[in-house]
Short mmCIF file of N, CA and C in Angstrom, two decimals:
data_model
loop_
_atom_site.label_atom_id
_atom_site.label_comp_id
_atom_site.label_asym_id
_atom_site.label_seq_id
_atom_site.Cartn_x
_atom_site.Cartn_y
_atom_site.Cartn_z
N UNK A 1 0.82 -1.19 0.00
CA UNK A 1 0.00 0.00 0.00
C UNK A 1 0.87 1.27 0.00
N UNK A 2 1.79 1.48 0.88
CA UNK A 2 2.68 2.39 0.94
C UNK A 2 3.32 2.46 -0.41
N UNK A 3 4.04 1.50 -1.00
CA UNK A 3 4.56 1.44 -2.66
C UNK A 3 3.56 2.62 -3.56
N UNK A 4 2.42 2.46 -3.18
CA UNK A 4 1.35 3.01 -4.33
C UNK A 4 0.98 4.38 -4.23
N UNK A 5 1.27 4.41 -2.71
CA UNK A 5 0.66 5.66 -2.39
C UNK A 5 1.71 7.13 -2.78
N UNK A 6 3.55 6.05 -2.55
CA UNK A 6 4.48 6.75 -2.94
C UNK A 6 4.99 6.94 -4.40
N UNK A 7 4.02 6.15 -5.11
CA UNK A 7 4.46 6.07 -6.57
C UNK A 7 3.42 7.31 -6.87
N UNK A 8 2.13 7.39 -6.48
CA UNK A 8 1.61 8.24 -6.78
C UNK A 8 1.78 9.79 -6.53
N UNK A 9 2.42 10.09 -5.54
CA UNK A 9 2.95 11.26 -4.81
C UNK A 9 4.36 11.80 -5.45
N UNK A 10 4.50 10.96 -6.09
CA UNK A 10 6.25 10.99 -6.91
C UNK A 10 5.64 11.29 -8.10
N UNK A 11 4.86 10.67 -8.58
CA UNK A 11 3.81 11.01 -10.30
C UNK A 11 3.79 12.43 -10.50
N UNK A 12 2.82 12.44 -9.04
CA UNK A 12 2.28 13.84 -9.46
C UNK A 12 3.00 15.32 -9.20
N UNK A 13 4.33 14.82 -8.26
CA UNK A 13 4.94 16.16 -8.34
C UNK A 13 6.15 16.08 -8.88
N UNK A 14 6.49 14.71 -10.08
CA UNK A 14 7.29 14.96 -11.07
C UNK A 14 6.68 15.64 -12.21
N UNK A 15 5.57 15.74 -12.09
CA UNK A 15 5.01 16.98 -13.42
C UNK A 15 4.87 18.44 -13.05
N UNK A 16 5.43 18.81 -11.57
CA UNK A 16 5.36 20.09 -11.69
C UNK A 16 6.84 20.45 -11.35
N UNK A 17 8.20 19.58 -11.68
CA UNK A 17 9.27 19.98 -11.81
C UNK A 17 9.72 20.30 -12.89
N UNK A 18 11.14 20.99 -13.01
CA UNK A 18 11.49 21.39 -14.54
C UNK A 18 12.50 21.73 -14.06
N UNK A 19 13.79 21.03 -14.84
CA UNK A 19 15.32 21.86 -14.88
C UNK A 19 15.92 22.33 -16.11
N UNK A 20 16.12 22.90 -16.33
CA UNK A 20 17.38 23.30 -17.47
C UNK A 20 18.46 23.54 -17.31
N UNK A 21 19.47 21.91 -17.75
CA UNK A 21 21.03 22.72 -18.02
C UNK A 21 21.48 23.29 -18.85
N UNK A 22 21.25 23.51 -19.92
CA UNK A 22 21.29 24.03 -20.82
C UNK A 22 20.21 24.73 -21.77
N UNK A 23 19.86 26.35 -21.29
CA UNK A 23 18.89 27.52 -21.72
C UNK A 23 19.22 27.94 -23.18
N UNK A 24 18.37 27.45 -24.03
CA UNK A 24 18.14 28.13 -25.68
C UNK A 24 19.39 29.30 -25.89
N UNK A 25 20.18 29.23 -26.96
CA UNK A 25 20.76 30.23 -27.63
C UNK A 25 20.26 31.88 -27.79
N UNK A 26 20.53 32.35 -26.88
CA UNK A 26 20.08 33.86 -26.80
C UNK A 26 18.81 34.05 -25.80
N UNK A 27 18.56 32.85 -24.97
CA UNK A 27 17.45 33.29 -23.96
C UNK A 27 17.90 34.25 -22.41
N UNK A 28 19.29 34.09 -22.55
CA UNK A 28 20.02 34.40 -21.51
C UNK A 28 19.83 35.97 -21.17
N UNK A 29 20.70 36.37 -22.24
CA UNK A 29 20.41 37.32 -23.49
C UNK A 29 19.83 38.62 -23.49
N UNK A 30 18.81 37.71 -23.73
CA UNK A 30 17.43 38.29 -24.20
C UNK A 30 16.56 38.65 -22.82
N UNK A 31 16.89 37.79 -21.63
CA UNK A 31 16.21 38.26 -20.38
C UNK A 31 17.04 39.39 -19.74
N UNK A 32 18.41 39.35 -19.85
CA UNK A 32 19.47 40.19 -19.23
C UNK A 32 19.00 41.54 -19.67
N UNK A 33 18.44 41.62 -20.90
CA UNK A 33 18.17 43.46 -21.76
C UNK A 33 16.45 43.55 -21.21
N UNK A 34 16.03 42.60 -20.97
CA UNK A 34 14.66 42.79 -20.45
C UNK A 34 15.17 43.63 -19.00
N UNK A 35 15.34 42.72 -18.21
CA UNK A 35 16.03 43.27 -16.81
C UNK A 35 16.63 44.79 -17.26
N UNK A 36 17.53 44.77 -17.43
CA UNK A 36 18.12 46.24 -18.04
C UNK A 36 17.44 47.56 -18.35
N UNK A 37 16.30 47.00 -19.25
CA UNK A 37 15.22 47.94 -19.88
C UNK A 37 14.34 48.00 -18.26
N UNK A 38 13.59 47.12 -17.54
CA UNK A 38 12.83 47.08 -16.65
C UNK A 38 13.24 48.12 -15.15
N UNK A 39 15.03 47.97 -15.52
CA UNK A 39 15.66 48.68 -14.07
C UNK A 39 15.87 50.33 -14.80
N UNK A 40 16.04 50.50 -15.63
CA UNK A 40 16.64 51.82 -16.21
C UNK A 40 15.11 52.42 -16.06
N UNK A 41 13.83 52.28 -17.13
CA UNK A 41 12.65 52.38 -16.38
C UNK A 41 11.99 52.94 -15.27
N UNK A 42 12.52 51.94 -14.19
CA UNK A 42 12.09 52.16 -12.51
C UNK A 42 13.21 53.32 -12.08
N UNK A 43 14.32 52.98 -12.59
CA UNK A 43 15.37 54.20 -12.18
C UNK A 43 15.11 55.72 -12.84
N UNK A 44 14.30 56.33 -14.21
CA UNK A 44 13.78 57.50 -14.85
C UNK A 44 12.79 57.92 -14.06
N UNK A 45 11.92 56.59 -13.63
CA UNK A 45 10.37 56.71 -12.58
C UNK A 45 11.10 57.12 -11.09
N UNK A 46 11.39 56.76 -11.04
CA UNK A 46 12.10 57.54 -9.47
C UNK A 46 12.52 59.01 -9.55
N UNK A 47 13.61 59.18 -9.91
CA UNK A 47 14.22 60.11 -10.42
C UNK A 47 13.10 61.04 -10.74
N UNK A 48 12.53 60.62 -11.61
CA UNK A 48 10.74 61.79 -11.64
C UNK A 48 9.98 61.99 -10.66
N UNK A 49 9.36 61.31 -9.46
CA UNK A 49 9.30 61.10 -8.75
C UNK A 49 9.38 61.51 -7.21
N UNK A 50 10.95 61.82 -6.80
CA UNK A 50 11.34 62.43 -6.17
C UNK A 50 11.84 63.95 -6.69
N UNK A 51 11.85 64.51 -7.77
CA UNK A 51 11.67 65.58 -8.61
C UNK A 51 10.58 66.23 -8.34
N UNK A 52 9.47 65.43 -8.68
CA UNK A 52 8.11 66.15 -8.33
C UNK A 52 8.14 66.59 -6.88
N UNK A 53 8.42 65.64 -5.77
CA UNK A 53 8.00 65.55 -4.58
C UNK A 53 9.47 66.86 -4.36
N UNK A 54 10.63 66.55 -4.73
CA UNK A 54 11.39 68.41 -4.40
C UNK A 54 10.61 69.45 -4.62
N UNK A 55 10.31 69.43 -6.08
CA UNK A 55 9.09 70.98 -6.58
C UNK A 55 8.18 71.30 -5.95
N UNK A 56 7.38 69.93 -5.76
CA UNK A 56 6.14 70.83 -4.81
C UNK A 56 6.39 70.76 -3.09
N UNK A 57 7.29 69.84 -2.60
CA UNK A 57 7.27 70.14 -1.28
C UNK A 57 8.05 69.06 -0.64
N UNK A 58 9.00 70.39 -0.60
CA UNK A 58 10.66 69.83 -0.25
C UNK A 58 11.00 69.25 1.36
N UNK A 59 9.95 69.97 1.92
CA UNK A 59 10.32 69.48 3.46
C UNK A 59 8.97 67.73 3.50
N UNK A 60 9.01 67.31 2.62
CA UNK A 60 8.53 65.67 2.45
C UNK A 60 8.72 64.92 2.00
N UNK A 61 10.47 65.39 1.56
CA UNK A 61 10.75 64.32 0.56
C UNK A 61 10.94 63.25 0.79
N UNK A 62 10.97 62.91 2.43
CA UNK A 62 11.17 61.51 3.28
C UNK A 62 9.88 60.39 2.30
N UNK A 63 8.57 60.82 2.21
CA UNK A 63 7.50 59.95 1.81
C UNK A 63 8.20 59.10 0.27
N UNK A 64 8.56 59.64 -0.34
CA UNK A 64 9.03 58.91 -1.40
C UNK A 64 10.10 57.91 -1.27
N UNK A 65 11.22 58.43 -0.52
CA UNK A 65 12.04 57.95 -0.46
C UNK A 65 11.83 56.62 0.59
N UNK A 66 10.99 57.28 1.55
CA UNK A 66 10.72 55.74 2.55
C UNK A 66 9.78 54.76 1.53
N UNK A 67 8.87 55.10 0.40
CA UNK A 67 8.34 54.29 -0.53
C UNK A 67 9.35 53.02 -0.85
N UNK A 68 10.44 54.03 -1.26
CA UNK A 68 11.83 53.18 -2.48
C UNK A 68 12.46 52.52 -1.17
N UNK A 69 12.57 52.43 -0.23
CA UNK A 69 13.31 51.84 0.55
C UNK A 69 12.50 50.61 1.26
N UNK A 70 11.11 50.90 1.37
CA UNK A 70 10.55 49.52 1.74
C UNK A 70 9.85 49.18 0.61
N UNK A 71 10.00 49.31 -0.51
CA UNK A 71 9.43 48.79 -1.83
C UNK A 71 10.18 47.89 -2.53
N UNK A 72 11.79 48.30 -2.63
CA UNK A 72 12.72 47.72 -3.17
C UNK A 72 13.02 46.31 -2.42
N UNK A 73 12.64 45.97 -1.11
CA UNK A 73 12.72 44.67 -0.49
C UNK A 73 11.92 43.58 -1.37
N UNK A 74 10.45 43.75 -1.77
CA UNK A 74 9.92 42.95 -2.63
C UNK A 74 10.36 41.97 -3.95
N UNK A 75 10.86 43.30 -4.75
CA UNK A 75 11.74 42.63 -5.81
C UNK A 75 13.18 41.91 -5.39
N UNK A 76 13.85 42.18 -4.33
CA UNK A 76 14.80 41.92 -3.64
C UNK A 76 14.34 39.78 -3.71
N UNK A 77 13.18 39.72 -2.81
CA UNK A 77 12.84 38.24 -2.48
C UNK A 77 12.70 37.87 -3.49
N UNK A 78 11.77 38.33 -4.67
CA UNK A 78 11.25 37.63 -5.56
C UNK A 78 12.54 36.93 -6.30
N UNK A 79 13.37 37.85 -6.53
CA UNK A 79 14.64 37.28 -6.82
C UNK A 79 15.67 36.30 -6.12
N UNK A 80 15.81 36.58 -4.96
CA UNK A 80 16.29 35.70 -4.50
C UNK A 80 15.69 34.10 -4.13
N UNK A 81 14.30 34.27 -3.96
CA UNK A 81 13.60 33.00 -3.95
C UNK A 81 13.41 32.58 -5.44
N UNK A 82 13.59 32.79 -6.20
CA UNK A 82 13.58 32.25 -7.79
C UNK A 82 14.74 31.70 -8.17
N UNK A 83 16.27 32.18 -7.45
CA UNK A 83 17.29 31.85 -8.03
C UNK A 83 17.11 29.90 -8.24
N UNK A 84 16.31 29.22 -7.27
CA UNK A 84 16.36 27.88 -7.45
C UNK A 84 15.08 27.57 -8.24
N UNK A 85 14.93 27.95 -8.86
CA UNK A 85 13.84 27.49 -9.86
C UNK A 85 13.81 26.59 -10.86
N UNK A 86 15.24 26.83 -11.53
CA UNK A 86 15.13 25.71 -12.39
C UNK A 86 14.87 26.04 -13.79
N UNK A 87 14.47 27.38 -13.91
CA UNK A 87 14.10 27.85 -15.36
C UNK A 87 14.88 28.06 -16.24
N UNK A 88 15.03 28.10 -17.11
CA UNK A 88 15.91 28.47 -18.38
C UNK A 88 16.04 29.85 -18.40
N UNK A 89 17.22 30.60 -18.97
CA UNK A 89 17.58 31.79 -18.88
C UNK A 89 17.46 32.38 -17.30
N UNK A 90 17.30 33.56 -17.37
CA UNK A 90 17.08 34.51 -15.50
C UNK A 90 15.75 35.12 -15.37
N UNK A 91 14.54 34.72 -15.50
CA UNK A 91 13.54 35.18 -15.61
C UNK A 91 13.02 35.74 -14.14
N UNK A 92 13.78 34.92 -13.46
CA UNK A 92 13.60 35.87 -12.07
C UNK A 92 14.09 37.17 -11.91
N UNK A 93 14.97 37.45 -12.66
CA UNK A 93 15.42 38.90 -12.63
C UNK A 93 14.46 39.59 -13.28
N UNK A 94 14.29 39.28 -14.26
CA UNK A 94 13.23 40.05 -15.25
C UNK A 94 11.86 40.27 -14.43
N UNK A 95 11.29 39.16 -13.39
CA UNK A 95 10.22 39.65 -12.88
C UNK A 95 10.38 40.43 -11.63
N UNK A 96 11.53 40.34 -11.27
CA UNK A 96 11.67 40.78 -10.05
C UNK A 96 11.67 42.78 -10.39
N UNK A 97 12.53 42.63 -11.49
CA UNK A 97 12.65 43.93 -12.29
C UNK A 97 11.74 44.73 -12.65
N UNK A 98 10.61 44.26 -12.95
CA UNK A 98 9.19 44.11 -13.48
C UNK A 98 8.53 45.06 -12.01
N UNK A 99 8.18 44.05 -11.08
CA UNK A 99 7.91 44.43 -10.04
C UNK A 99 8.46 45.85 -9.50
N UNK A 100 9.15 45.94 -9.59
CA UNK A 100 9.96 47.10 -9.40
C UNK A 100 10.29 48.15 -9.72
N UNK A 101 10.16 47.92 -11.44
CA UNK A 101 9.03 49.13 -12.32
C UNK A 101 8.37 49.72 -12.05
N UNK A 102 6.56 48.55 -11.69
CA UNK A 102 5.34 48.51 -11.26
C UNK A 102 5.54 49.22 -10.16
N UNK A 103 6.51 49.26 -8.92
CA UNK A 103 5.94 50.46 -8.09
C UNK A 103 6.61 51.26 -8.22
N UNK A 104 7.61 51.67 -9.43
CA UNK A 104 7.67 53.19 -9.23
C UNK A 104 6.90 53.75 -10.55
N UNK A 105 6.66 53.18 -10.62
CA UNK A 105 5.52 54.09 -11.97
C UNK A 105 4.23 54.27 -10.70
N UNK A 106 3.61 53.29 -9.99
CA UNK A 106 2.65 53.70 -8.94
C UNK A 106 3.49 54.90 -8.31
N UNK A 107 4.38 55.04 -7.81
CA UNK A 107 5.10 56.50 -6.87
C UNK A 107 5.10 57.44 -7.98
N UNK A 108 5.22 57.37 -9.56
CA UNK A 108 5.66 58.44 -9.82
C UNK A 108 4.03 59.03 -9.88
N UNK A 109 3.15 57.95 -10.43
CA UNK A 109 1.77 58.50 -10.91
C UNK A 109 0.78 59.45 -9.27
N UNK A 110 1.53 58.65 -8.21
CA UNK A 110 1.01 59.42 -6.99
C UNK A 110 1.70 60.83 -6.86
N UNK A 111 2.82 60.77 -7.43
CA UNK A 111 3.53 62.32 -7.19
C UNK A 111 3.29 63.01 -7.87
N UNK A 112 2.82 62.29 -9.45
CA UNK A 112 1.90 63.95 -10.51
C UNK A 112 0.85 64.27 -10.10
N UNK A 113 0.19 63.23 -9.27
CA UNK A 113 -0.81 63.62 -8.93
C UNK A 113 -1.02 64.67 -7.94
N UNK A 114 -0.21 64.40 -7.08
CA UNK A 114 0.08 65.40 -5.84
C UNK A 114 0.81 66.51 -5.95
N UNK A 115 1.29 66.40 -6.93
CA UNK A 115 2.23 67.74 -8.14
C UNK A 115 0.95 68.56 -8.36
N UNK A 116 0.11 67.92 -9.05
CA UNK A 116 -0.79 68.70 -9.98
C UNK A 116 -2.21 68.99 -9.42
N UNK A 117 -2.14 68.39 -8.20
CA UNK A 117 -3.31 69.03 -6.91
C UNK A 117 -2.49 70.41 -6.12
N UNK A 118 -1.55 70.04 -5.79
CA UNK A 118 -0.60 71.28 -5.19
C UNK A 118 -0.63 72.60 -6.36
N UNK A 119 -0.86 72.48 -7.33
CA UNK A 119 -0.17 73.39 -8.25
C UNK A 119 -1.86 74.21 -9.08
N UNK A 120 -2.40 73.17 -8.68
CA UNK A 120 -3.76 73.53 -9.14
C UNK A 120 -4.39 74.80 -7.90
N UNK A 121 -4.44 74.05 -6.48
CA UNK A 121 -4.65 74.77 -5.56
C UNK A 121 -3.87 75.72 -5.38
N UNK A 122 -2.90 75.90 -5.83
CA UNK A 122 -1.95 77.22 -5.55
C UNK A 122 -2.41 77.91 -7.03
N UNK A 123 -3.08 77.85 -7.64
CA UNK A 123 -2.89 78.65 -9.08
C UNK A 123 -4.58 79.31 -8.77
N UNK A 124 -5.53 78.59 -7.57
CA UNK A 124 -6.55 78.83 -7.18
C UNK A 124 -6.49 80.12 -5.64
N UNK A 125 -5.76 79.67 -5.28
CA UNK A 125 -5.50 80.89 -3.96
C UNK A 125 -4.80 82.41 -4.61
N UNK A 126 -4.10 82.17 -5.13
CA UNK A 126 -3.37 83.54 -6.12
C UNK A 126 -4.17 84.30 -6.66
#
């Protein structure tokens, strides 16, 4: 009974493994410029970002910056818990990169926003 129960338990979670020693010709590559494109990205979105948050109001620039400092931990894990995955090419970088994009485009879109409420209400009091 035990034989069957362990053949079956071995079945079913040899179909949700996967290794690759050897990743396709240019998949490597091709994820490395993804990553690249994904960090340069998050790095313009910041940079904008904390720009806005100098212009309209310099004594807060802590809020952004404490954003990027407990935001950047996320993509941090995702990556490091992926390194054993098993996938072909580095796709953990690429999502981790991804992620990391995704919230600074959320910080930058909260800071035009708060740019362009500040700037509205000041163009209303004048």
């Amino acid at each position: 009974m035990f034989k069957i129960i362990a053949l079956v338990v071995f079945s079913l979670f040899s179909l949700n493994s996967n290794a690759c020693f050897q990743p396709p010709p240019g998949l490597t590559e091709l994820h490395e410029s993804q990553a690249k494109f994904y960090f340069m990205s998050a790095i313009v979105l910041l940079i904008i970002s904390i720009g806005l948050r100098l212009i309209s109001n310099r004594n807060r620039v802590w809020v952004p910056l404490l954003f990027i400092a407990t935001f950047t931990y996320f993509p941090a894990y995702l990556w490091h818990w992926g390194q054993s995955s098993g996938s072909c090419g580095r796709p953990e970088i690429v999502f981790a990169f991804q992620v990391f994009a995704g919230g600074m485009l959320f910080l930058s879109v909260y800071e035009a926003i708060k740019f362009y409420k500040q700037k509205r209400l000041g163009k209303i009091a004048t």
